[in-house]
Coordinates of C-alpha atoms and ligand atoms in Angstrom, one line a residue:
X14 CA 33.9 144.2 190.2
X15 CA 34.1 147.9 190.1
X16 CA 35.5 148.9 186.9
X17 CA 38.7 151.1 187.0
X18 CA 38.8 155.0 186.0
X19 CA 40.4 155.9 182.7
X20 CA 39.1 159.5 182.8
X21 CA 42.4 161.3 182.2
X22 CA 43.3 158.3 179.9
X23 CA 40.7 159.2 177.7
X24 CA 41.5 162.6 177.3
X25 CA 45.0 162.3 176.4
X26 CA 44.2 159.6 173.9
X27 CA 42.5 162.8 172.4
X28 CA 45.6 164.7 172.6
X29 CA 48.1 162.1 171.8
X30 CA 47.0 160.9 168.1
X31 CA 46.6 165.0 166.9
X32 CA 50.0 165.3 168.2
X33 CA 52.1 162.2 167.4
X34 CA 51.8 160.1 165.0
X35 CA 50.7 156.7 166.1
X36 CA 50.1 158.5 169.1
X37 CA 53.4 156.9 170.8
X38 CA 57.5 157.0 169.6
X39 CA 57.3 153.1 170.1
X40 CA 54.6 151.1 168.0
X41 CA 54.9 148.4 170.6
X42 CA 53.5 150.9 173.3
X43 CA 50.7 152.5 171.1
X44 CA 46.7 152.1 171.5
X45 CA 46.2 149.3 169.0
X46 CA 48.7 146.9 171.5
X47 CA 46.2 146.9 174.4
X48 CA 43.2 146.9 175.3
X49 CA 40.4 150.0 174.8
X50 CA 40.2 149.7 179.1
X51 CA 43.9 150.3 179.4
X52 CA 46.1 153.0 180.8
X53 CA 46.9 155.7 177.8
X54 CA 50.2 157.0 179.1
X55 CA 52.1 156.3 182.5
X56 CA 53.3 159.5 185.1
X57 CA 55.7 157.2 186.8
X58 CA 57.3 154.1 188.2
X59 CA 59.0 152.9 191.2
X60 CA 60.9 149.3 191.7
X61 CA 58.0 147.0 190.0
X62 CA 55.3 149.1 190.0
X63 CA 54.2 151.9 188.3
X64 CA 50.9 154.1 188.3
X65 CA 49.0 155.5 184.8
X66 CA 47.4 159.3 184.8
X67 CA 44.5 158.3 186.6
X68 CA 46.4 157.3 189.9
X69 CA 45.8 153.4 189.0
X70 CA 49.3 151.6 190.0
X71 CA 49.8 148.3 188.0
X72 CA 52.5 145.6 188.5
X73 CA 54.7 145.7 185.3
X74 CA 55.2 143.0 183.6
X75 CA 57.7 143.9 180.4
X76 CA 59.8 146.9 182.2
X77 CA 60.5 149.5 179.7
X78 CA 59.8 146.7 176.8
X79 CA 62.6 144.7 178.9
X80 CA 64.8 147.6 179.0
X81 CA 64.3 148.2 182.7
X82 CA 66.4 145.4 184.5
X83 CA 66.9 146.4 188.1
X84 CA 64.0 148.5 188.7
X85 CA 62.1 151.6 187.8
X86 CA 63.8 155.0 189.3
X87 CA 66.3 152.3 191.1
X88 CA 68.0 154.1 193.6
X89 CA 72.1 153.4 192.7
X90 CA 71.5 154.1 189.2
X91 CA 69.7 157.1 189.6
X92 CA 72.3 158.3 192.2
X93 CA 75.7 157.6 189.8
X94 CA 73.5 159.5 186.9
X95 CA 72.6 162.5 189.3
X96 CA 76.7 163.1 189.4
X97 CA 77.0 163.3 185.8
X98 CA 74.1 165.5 185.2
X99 CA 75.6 168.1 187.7
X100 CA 78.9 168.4 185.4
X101 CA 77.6 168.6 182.0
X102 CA 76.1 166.1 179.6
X103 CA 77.5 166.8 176.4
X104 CA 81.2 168.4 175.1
X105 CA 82.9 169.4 172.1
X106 CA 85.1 166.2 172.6
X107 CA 84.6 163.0 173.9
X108 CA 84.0 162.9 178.3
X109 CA 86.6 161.2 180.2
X110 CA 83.6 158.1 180.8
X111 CA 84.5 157.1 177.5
X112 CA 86.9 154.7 177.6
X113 CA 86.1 153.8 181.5
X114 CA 82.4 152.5 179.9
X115 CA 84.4 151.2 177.1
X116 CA 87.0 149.2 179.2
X117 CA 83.8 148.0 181.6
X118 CA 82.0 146.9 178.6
X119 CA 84.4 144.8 176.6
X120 CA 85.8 143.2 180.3
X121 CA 82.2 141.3 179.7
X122 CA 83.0 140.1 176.5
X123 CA 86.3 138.8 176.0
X124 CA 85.5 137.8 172.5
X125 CA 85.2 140.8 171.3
X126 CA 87.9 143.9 171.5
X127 CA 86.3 146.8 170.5
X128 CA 83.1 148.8 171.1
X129 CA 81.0 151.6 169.9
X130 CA 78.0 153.0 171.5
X131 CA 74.5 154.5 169.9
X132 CA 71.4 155.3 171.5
X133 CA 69.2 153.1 169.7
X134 CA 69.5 149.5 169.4
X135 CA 68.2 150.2 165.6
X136 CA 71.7 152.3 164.9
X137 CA 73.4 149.4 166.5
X138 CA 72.2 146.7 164.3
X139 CA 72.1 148.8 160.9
X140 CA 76.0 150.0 161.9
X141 CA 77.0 146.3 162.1
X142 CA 75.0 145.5 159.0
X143 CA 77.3 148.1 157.0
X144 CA 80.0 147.3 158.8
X145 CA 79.6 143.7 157.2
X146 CA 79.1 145.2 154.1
X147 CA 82.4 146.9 153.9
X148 CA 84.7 144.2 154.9
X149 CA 83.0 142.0 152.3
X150 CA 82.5 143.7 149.8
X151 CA 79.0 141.8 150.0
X152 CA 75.4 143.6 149.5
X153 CA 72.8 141.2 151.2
X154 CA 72.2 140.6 154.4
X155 CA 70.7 137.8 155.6
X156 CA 67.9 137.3 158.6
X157 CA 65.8 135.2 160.5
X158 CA 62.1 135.7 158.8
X159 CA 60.5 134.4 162.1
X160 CA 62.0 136.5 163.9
X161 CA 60.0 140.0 165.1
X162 CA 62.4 142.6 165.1
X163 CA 66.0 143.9 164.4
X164 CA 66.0 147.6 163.4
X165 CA 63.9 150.2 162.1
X166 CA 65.8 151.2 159.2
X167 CA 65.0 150.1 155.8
X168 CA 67.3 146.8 155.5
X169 CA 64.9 145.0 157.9
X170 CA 61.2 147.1 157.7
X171 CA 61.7 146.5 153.5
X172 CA 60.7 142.8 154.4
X173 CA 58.5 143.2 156.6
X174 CA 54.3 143.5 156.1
X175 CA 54.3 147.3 157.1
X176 CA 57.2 148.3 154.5
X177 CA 55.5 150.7 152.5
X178 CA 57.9 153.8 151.6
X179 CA 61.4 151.3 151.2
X180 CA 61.9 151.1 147.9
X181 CA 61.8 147.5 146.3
X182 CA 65.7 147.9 145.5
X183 CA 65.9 148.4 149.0
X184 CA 63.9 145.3 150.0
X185 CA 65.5 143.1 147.7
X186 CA 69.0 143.7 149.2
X187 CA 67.7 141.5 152.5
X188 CA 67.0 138.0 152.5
X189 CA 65.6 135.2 154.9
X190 CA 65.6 132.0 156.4
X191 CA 64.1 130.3 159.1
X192 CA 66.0 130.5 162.2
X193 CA 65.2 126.9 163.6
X194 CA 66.0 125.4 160.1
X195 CA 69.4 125.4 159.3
X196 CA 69.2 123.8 155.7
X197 CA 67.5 127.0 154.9
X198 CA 70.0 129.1 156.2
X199 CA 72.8 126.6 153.7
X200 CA 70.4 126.8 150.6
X201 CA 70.4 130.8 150.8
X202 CA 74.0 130.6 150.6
X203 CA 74.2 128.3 148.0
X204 CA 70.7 130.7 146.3
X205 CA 73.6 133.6 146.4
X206 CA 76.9 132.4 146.3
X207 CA 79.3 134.9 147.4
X208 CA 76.9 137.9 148.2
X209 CA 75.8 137.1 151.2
X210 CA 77.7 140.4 153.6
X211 CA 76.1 139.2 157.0
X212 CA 73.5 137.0 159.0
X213 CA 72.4 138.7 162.0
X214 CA 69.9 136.8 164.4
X215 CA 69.1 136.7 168.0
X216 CA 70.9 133.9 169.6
X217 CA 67.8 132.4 171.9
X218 CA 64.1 132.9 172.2
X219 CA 61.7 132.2 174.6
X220 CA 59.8 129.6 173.2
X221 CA 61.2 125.9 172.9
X222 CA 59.8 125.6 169.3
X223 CA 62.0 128.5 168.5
X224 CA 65.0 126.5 169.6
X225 CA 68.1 127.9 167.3
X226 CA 71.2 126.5 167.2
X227 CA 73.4 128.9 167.3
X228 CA 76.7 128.3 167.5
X229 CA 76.0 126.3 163.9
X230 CA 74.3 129.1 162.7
X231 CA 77.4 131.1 163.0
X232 CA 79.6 128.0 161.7
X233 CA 77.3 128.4 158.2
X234 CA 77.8 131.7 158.1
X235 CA 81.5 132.1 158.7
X236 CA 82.1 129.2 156.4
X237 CA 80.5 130.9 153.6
X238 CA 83.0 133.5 153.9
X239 CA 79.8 135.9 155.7
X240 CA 80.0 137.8 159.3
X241 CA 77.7 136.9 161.9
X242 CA 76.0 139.9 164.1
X243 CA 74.4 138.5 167.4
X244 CA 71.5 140.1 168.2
X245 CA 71.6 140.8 172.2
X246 CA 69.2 143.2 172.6
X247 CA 66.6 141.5 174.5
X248 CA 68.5 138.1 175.5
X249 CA 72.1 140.7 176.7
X250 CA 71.7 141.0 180.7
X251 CA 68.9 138.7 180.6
X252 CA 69.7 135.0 179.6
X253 CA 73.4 135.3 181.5
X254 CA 75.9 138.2 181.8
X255 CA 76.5 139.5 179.3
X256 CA 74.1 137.1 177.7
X257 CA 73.9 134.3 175.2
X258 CA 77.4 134.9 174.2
X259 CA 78.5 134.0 177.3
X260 CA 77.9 130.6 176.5
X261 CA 78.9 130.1 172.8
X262 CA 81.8 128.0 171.5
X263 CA 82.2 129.7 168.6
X264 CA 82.5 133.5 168.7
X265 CA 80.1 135.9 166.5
X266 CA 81.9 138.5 164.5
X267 CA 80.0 141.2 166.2
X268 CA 77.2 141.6 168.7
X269 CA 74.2 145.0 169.3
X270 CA 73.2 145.3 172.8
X271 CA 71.0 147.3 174.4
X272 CA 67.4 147.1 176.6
X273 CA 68.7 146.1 180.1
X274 CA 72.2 147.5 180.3
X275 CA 71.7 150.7 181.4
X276 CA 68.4 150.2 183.2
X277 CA 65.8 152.0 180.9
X278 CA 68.2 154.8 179.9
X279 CA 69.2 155.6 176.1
X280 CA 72.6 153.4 175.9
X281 CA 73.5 150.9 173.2
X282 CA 76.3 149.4 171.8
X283 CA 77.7 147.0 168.7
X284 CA 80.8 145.1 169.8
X285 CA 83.3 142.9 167.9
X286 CA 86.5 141.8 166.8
X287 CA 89.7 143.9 166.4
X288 CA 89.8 143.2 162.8
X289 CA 86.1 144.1 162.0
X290 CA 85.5 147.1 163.9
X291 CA 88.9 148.7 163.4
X292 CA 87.6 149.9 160.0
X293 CA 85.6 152.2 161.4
X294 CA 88.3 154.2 162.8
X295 CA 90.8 156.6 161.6
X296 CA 94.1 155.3 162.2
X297 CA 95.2 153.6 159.2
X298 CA 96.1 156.6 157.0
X299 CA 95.4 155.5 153.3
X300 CA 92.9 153.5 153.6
X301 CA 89.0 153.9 152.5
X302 CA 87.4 155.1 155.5
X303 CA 83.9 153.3 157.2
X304 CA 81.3 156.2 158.2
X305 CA 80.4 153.8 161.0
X306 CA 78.1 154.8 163.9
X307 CA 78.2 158.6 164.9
X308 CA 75.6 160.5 166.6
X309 CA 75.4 163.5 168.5
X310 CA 74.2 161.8 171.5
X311 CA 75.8 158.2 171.8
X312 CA 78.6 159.3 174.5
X313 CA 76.0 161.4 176.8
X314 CA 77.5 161.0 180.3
X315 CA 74.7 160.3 182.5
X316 CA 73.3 157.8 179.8
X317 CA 77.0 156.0 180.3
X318 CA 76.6 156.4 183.9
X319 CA 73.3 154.9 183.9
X320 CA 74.9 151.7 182.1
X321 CA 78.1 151.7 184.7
X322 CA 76.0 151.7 187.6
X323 CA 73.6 148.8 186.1
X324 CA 76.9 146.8 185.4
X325 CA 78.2 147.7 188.8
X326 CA 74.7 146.2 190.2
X327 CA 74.4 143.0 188.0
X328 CA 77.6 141.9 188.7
X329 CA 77.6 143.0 193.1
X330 CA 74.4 141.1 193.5
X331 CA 73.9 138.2 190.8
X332 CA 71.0 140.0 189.2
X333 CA 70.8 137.2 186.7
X334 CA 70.6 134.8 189.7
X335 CA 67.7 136.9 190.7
X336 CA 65.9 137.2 187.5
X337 CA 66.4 133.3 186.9
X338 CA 64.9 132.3 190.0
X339 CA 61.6 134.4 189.7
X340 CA 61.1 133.0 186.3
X341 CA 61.0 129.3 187.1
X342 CA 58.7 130.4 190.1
X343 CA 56.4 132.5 188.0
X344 CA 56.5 129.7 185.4
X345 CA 55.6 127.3 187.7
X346 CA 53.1 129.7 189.1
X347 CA 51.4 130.3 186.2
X348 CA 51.4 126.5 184.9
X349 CA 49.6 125.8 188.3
X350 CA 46.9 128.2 188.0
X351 CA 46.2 127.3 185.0
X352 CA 46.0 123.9 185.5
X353 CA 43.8 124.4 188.7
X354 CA 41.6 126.3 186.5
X355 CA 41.5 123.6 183.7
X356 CA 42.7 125.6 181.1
X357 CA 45.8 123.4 179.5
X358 CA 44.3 123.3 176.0
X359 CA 43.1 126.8 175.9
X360 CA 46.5 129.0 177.7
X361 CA 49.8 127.8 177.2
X362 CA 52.7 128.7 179.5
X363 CA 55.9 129.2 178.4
X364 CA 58.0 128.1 180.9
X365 CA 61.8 130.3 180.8
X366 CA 63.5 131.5 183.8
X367 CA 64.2 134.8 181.7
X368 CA 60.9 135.7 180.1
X369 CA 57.8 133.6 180.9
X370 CA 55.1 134.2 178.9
X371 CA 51.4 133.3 178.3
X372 CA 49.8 132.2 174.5
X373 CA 46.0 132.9 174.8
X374 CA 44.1 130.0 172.0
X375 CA 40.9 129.4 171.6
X376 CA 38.5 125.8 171.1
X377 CA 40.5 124.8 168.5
X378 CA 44.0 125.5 170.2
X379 CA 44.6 128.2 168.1
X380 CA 46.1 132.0 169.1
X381 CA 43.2 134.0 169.9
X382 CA 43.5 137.8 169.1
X383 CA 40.4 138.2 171.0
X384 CA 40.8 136.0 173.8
X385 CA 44.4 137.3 174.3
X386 CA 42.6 141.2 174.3
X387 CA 40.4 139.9 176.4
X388 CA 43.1 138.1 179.0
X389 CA 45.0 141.7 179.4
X390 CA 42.0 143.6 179.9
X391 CA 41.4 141.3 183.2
X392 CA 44.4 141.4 183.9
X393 CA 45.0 145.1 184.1
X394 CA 41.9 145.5 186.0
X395 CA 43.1 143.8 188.5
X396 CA 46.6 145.7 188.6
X397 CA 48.4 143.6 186.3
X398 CA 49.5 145.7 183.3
X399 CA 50.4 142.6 181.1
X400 CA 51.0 142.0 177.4
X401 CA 51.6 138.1 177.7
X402 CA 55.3 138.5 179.1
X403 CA 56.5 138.9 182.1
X404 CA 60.1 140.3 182.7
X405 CA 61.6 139.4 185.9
X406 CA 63.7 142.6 186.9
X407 CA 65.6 142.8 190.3
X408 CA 62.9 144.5 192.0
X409 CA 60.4 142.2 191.5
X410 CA 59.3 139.6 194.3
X411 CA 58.0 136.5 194.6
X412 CA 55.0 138.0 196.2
X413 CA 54.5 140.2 193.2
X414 CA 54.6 137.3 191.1
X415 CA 52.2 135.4 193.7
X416 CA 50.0 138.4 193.1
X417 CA 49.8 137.8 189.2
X418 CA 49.1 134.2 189.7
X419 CA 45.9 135.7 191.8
X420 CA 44.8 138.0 189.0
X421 CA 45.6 135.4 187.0
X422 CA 43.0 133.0 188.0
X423 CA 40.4 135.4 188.4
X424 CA 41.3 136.6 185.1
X425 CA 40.8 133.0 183.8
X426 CA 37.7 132.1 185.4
X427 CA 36.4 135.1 183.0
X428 CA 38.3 133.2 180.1
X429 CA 36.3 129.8 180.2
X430 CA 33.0 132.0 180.2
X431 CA 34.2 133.8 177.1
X432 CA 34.7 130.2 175.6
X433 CA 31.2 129.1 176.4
X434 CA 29.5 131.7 175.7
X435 CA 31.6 134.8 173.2
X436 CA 34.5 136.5 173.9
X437 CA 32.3 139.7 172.8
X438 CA 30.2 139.5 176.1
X439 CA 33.4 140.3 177.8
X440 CA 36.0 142.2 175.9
X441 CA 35.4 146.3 175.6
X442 CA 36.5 147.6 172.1
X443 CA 38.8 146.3 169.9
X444 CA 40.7 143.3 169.6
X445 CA 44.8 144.3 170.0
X446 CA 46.5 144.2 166.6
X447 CA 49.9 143.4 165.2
X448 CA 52.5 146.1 164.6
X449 CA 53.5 144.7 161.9
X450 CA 50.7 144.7 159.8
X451 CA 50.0 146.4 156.3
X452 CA 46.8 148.1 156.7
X453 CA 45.7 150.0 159.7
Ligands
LIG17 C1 66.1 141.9 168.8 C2 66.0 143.4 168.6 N1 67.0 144.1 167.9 C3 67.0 145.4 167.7 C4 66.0 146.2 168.3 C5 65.9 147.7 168.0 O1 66.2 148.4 169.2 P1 65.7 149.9 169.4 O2 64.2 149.8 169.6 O3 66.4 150.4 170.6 O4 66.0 150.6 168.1 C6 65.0 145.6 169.0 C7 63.9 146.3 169.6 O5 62.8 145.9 170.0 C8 65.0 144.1 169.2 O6 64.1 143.5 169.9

């Protein structure tokens, strides 16, 4: 198989790593995530599909990092956004689509009665963390340790293996338990009576061994006198409309939303209750006041348009039906090519109608770094840029995802050689590396 041209690739790896560090403003997009035979940088995307410098066009498989739900440059986003643009992005007080985005927003969420918005999902979480803070009085907060991600800032990088430069204070004001393992979640409170300020977790994951219960997670916590902050970021427009929440008995304090709900552009949001989020306001003359979320860019108009027209779409065409649909296919597809290629105790499929994904092992059954390196590097020669997720967004098809299950097999006739014979035979360069790791 002719080997695809990564010419320009090349060059602006050159570029990027004298220029940026870490050559990327996402670790999860930099070099050491893919393969050395990968695309460097992407010059642009269209429904499914996008193309890297060299003019190769891949089918994507995680959208933005699951930010982009309908589509790249989808056509009724891109058109409400244009308006905006035309009349100004950014005043001395707040634009008029303000309250309209806030109004659409909370209509999703009847639980909760107040919103603010941010560009980051990061400013989301940490906001809600100090927002827990304040109306406890509490210090710690309190997280799922197997869980991967929940903000950039200090409170959560302090505990993880890449947290050189937060101060062990710092670190030692967040604790954690294991999200499928309730009792741990009741011992920390019982560790630290009365100091516990929040637990913030995601409310579902992919994987059925990460099954959490949630709505007793958020019992614990609110019996222990403790807000709870659900984590929608990836699971919000994905796992229901809004998301998870949708389907909880018991309601969580607060929630962070953000990838998905405005279809790639920067728009996030914490919601929550009256009670809670009113101390971030300026009303109540008197009292101490909450410096809560405020940035010079979290009501940008076309940003807020972006998110209105992505609601607008979601709830016009069952988007979630859509998504749902192509994920049991592609799980199914997936389980059936591996099967046919005899591969069950080597490539597990995780079947989820949100976010199938694919766990690459070796003889032994364990994850492979190697093998999994090895997996993406076939599969983006074929036209599959894949990280072992794949995202169903509105504009894929089911003969896109018949096409992965294609590249798919070829890719895994390549994988039972590297088991016979070394996964070095095969794989170019480097083995892909965590991000959250403490030494380069
Ligand atoms: C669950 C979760 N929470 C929070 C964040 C932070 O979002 P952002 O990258 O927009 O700051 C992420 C990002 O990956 C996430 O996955």
């Amino acid at each position: 198989m002719k080997r695809l041209n990564f010419e320009k690739s090349t060059e602006y790896r050159k570029k990027s790593h004298k220029l940026i560090p870490g050559g990327a403003h996402t670790y999860s997009k930099g070099d050491d995530q893919f393969p050395f035979l990968s695309p460097a940088a992407i010059s642009h995307g269209k429904g499914a599909y996008i193309w890297d410098l060299d003019g190769n066009k891949y089918l994507d498989c995680s959208m933005g990092l699951t930010s982009v739900s309908l589509g790249h440059a989808y056509e009724p986003v891109l058109d409400r956004v244009r308006k905006e643009l035309e009349k100004g992005v950014n005043f001395q007080r707040p634009s008029y689509l303000e309250v309209e985005m806030a109004e659409k927003f909370l209509s999703l969420i009847p639980c909760h009665q107040m919103v603010k918005f941010a560009k980051n999902g990061s400013a989301a979480t940490t906001a809600a963390t100090k927002l827990a803070r304040a109306y406890t009085g509490r210090k710690l907060i309190a997280f799922p340790e197997d869980h991967p991600f929940y903000s950039f800032d200090d409170w959560f990088i302090g505990k993880t293996a890449c947290n050189r430069g937060v101060p062990e204070e710092i670190q030692n004001l967040s604790v954690t338990y294991k999200s499928t393992d309730l009792a741990s979640l009741t011992k920390l409170f019982e560790k630290y009576p009365g100091q516990i300020a929040c637990v913030i977790s995601e409310p579902e994951k992919n994987h059925p061994s990460q099954f959490i219960n949630i709505d007793e997670t958020i019992r614990i916590t609110q019996k222990n006198g403790a807000l709870f902050i659900q984590d929608e970021m990836v699971t919000g427009f994905k796992t229901g409309m809004p998301g998870t929440i949708a389907r909880n008995k018991i309601k969580p304090d607060m929630a962070t939303w953000g990838k998905g709900i405005a279809n790639g552009f920067s728009f996030c949001a914490l919601t929550g209750t009256k009670e809670v989020m009113e101390l971030g306001g300026i009303l109540k003359e008197g009292e101490e006041k909450v410096f809560l979320i405020s940035t010079t860019h979290g009501g940008e108009t076309h940003a807020m348009a972006a998110a209105i027209a992505t609601i607008d779409e979601f709830l016009k065409h069952n988007v979630i039906g859509h998504m749902h649909s192509l994920g049991d296919y592609c799980s199914k597809a997936m389980q059936k090519v591996v099967d046919a290629k005899k591969c069950t105790s080597f490539v597990e499929v995780v079947h989820c109608n949100w976010m199938p994904s694919l766990i690459f092992k070796n003889k032994t059954g364990t994850p492979d770094a190697k093998l999994r390196t090895l997996a993406l590097q076939e599969m983006i020669q074929r036209g599959v840029l894949f990280q072992g997720i794949l995202l169903p967004s509105f504009s894929h098809k089911k003969s896109d995802i018949d096409f992965f299950a294609q590249c798919l097999g070829e890719t895994l006739d390549i994988y039972l050689q590297a088991l016979e014979v070394g996964v070095d035979k095969f794989l170019i360069g480097k083995e892909c590396k965590p991000v959250f790791r403490r030494m380069i």
